[in-house]
PDB file of C-alpha atoms and ligand atoms in Angstrom:
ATOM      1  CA  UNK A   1       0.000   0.000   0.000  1.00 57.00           C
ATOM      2  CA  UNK A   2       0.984   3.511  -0.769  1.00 61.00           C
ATOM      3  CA  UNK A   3      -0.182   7.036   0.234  1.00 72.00           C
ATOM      4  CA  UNK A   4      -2.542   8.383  -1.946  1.00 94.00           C
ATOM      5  CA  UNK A   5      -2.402   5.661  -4.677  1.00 98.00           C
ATOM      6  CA  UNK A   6      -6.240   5.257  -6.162  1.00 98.00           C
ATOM      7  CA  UNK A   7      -4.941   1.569  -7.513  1.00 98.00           C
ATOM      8  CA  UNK A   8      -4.034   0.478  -4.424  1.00 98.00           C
ATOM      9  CA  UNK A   9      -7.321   1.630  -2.258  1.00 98.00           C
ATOM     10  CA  UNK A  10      -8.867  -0.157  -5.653  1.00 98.00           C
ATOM     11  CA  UNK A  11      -7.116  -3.448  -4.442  1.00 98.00           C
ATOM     12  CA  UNK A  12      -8.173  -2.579  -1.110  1.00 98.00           C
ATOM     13  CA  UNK A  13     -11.693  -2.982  -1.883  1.00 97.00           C
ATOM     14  CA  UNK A  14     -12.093   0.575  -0.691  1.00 97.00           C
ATOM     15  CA  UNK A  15     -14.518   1.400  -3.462  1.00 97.00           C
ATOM     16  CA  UNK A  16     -16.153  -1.738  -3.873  1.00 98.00           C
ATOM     17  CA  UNK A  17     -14.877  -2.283  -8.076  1.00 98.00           C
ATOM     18  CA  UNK A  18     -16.230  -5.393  -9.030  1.00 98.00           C
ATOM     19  CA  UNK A  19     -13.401  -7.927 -10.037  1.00 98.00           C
ATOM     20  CA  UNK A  20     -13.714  -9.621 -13.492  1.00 98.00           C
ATOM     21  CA  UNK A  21     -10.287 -11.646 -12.171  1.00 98.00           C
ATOM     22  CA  UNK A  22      -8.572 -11.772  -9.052  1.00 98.00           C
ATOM     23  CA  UNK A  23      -5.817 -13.892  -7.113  1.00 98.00           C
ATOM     24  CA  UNK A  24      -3.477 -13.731  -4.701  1.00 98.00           C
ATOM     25  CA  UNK A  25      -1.080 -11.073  -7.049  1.00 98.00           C
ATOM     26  CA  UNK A  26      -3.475  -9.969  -9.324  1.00 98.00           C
ATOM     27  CA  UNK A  27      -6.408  -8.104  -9.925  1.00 98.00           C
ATOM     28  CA  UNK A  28      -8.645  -6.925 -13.080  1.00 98.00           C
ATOM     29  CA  UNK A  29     -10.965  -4.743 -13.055  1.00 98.00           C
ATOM     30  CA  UNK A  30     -12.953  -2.735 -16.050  1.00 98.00           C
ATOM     31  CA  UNK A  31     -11.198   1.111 -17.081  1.00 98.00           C
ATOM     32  CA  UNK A  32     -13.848   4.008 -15.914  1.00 98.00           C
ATOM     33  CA  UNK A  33     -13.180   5.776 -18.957  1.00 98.00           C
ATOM     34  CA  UNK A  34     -12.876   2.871 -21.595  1.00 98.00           C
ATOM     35  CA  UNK A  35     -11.687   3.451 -25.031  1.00 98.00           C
ATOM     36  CA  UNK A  36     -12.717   0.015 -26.888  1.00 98.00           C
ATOM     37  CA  UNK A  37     -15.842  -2.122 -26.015  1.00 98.00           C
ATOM     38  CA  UNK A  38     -13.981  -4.115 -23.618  1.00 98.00           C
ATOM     39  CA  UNK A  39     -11.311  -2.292 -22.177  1.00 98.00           C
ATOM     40  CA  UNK A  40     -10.063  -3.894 -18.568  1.00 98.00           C
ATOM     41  CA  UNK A  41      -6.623  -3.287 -16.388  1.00 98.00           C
ATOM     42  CA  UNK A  42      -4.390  -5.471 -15.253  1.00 98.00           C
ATOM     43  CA  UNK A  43      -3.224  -5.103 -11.735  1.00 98.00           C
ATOM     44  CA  UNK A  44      -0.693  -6.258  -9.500  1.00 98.00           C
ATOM     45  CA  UNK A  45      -1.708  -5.942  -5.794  1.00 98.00           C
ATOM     46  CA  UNK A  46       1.654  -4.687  -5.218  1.00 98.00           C
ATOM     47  CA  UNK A  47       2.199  -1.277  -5.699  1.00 98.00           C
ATOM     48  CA  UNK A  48       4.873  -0.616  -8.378  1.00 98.00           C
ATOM     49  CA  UNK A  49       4.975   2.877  -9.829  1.00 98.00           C
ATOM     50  CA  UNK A  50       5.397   1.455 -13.409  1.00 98.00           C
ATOM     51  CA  UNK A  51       6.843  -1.070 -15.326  1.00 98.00           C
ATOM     52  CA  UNK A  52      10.900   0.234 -14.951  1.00 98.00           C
ATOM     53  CA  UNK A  53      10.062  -0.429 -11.403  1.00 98.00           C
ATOM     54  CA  UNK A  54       8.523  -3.511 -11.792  1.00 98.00           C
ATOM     55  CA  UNK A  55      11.174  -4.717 -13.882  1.00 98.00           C
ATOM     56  CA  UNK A  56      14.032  -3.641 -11.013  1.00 97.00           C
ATOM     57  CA  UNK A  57      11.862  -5.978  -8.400  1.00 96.00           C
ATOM     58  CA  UNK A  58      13.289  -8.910  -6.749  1.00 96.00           C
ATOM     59  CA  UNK A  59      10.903 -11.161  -8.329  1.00 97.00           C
ATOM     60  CA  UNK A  60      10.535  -9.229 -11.560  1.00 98.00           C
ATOM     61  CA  UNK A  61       9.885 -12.022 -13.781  1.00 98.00           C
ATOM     62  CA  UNK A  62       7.485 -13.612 -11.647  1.00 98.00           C
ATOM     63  CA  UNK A  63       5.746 -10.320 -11.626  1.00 98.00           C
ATOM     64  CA  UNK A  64       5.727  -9.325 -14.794  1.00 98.00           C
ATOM     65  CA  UNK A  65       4.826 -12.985 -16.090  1.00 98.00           C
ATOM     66  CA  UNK A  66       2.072 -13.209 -14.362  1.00 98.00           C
ATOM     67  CA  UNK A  67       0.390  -9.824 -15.818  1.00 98.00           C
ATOM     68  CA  UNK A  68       1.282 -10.807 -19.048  1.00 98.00           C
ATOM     69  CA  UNK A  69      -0.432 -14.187 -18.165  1.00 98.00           C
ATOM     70  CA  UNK A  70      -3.546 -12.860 -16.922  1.00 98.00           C
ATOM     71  CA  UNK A  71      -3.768 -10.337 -19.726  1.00 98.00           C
ATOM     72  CA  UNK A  72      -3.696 -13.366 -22.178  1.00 98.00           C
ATOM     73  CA  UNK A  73      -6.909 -14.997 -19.834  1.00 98.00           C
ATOM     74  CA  UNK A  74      -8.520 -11.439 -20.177  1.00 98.00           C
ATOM     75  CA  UNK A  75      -8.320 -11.676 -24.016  1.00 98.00           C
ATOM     76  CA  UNK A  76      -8.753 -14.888 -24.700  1.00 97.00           C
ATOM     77  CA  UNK A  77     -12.625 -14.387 -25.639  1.00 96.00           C
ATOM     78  CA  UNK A  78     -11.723 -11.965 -27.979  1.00 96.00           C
ATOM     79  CA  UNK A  79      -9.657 -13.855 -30.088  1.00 96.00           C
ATOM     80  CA  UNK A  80     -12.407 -15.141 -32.078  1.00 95.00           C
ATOM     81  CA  UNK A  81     -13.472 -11.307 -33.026  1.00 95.00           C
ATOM     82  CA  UNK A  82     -10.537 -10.205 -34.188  1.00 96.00           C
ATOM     83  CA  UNK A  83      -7.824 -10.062 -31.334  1.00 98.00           C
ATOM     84  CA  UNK A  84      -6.945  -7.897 -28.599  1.00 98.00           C
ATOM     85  CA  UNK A  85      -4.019  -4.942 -27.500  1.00 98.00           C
ATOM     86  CA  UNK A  86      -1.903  -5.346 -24.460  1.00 98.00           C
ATOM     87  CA  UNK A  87      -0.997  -1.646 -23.562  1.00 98.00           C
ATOM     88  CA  UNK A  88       1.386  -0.395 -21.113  1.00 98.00           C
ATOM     89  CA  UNK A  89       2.230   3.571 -20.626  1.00 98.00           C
ATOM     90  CA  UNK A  90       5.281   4.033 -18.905  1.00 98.00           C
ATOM     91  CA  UNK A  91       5.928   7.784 -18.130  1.00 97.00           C
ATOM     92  CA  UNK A  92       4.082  10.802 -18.909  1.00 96.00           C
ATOM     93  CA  UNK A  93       5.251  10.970 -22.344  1.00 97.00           C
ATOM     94  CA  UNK A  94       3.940   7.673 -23.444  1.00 97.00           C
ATOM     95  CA  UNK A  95       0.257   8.532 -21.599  1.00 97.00           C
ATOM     96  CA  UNK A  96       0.708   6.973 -18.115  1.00 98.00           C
ATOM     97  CA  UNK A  97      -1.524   9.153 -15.629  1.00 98.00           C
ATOM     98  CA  UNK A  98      -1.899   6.769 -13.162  1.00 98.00           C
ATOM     99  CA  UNK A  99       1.557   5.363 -11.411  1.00 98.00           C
ATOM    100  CA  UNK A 100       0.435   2.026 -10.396  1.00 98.00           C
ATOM    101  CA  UNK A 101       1.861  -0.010 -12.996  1.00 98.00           C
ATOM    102  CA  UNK A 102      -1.366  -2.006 -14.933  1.00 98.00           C
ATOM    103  CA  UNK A 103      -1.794  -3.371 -18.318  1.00 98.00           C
ATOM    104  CA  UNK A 104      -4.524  -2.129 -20.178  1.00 98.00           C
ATOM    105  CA  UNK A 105      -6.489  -4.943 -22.401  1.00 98.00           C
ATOM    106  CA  UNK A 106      -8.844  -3.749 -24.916  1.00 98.00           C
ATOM    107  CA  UNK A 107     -11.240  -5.253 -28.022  1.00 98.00           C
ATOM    108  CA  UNK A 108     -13.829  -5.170 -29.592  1.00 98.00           C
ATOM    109  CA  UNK A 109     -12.942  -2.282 -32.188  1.00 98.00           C
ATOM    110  CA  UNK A 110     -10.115  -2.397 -34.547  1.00 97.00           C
ATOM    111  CA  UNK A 111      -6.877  -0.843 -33.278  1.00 97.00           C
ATOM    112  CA  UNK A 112      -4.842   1.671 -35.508  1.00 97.00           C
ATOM    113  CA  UNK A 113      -0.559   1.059 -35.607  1.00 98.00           C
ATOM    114  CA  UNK A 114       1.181   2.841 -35.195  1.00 97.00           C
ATOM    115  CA  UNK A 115      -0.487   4.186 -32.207  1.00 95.00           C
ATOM    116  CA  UNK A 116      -1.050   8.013 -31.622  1.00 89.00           C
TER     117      UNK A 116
HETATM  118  P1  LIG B 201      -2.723   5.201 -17.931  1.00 76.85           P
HETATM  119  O1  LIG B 201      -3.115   6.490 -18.602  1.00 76.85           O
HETATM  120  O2  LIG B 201      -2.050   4.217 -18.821  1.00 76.85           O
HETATM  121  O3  LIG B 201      -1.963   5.460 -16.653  1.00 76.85           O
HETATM  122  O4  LIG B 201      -4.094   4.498 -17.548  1.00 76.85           O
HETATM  123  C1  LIG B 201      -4.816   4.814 -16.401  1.00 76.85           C
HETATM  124  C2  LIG B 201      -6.191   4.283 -16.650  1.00 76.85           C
HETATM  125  O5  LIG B 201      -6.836   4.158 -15.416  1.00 76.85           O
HETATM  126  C3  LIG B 201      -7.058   5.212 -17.522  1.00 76.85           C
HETATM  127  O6  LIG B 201      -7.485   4.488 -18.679  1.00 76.85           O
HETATM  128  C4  LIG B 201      -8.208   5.581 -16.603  1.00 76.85           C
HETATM  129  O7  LIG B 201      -9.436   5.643 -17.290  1.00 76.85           O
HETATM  130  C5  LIG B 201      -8.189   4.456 -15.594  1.00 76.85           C
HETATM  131  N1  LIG B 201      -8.708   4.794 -14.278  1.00 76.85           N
HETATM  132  C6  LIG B 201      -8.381   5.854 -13.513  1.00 76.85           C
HETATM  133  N2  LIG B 201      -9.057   5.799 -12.347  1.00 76.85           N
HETATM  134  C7  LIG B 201      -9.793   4.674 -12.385  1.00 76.85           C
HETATM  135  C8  LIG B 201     -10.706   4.055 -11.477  1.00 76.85           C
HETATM  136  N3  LIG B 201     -10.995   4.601 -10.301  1.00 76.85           N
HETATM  137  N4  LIG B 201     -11.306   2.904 -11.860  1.00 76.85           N
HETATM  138  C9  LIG B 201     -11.034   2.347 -13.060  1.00 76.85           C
HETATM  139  N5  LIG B 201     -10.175   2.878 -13.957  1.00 76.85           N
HETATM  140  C10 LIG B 201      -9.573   4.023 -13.631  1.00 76.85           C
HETATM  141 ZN1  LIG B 202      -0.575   1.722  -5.798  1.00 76.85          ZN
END
């Protein structure tokens, strides 16, 4: 847990988000503004800023495995539409607002590359 981190009161249950996956290092949950039909974060319960930090861990490619992992379970139903995108922003520049690292999955539209 860390102050002032809306992510982490999120894995706290502290406003009640409904889960579409969770276990014991991981939670999804659908994006309040989505962009695509189905747009959903990944989330690791622990509270890394963003992905350099995750990647610096101690158990980094546990971590990071596992998101990627559970990102794949998230998208699986869409594979028979079309696909899915596996997003990460990492630093302002590239769009990350919130610094809790999560992986956005979206579908359900067709996705432009290169991105804007
Ligand atoms: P990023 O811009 O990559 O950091 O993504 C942050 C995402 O978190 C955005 O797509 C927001 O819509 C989403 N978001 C912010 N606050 C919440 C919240 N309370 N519940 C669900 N999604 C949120
Ligand atoms: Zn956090």
């Amino acid at each position: 847990m860390t102050d002032a981190c809306v992510f982490c009161d999120i894995v706290a249950g502290k406003f009640g988000t409904k889960f579409l996956y969770e276990d014991e290092d991981v939670v999804s949950f659908a994006d309040l503004h989505a962009v695509a039909p189905s747009h959903v974060l990944v989330v690791p319960r622990e509270h890394f800023a963003d992905l350099p930090a995750a990647s610096t861990s101690s158990d980094a490619i546990g971590v990071l495995g596992k998101l990627l992992n559970v990102a794949a379970k998230m998208g699986e139903s869409a594979i028979k539409d079309g696909g899915y995108r596996v997003v990460i922003n990492s630093g302002p520049q590239a769009g990350q607002t919130v610094f809790h690292l999560h992986l956005h999955v979206m579908a359900g539209r067709h996705f432009a590359w290169p991105p804007g």
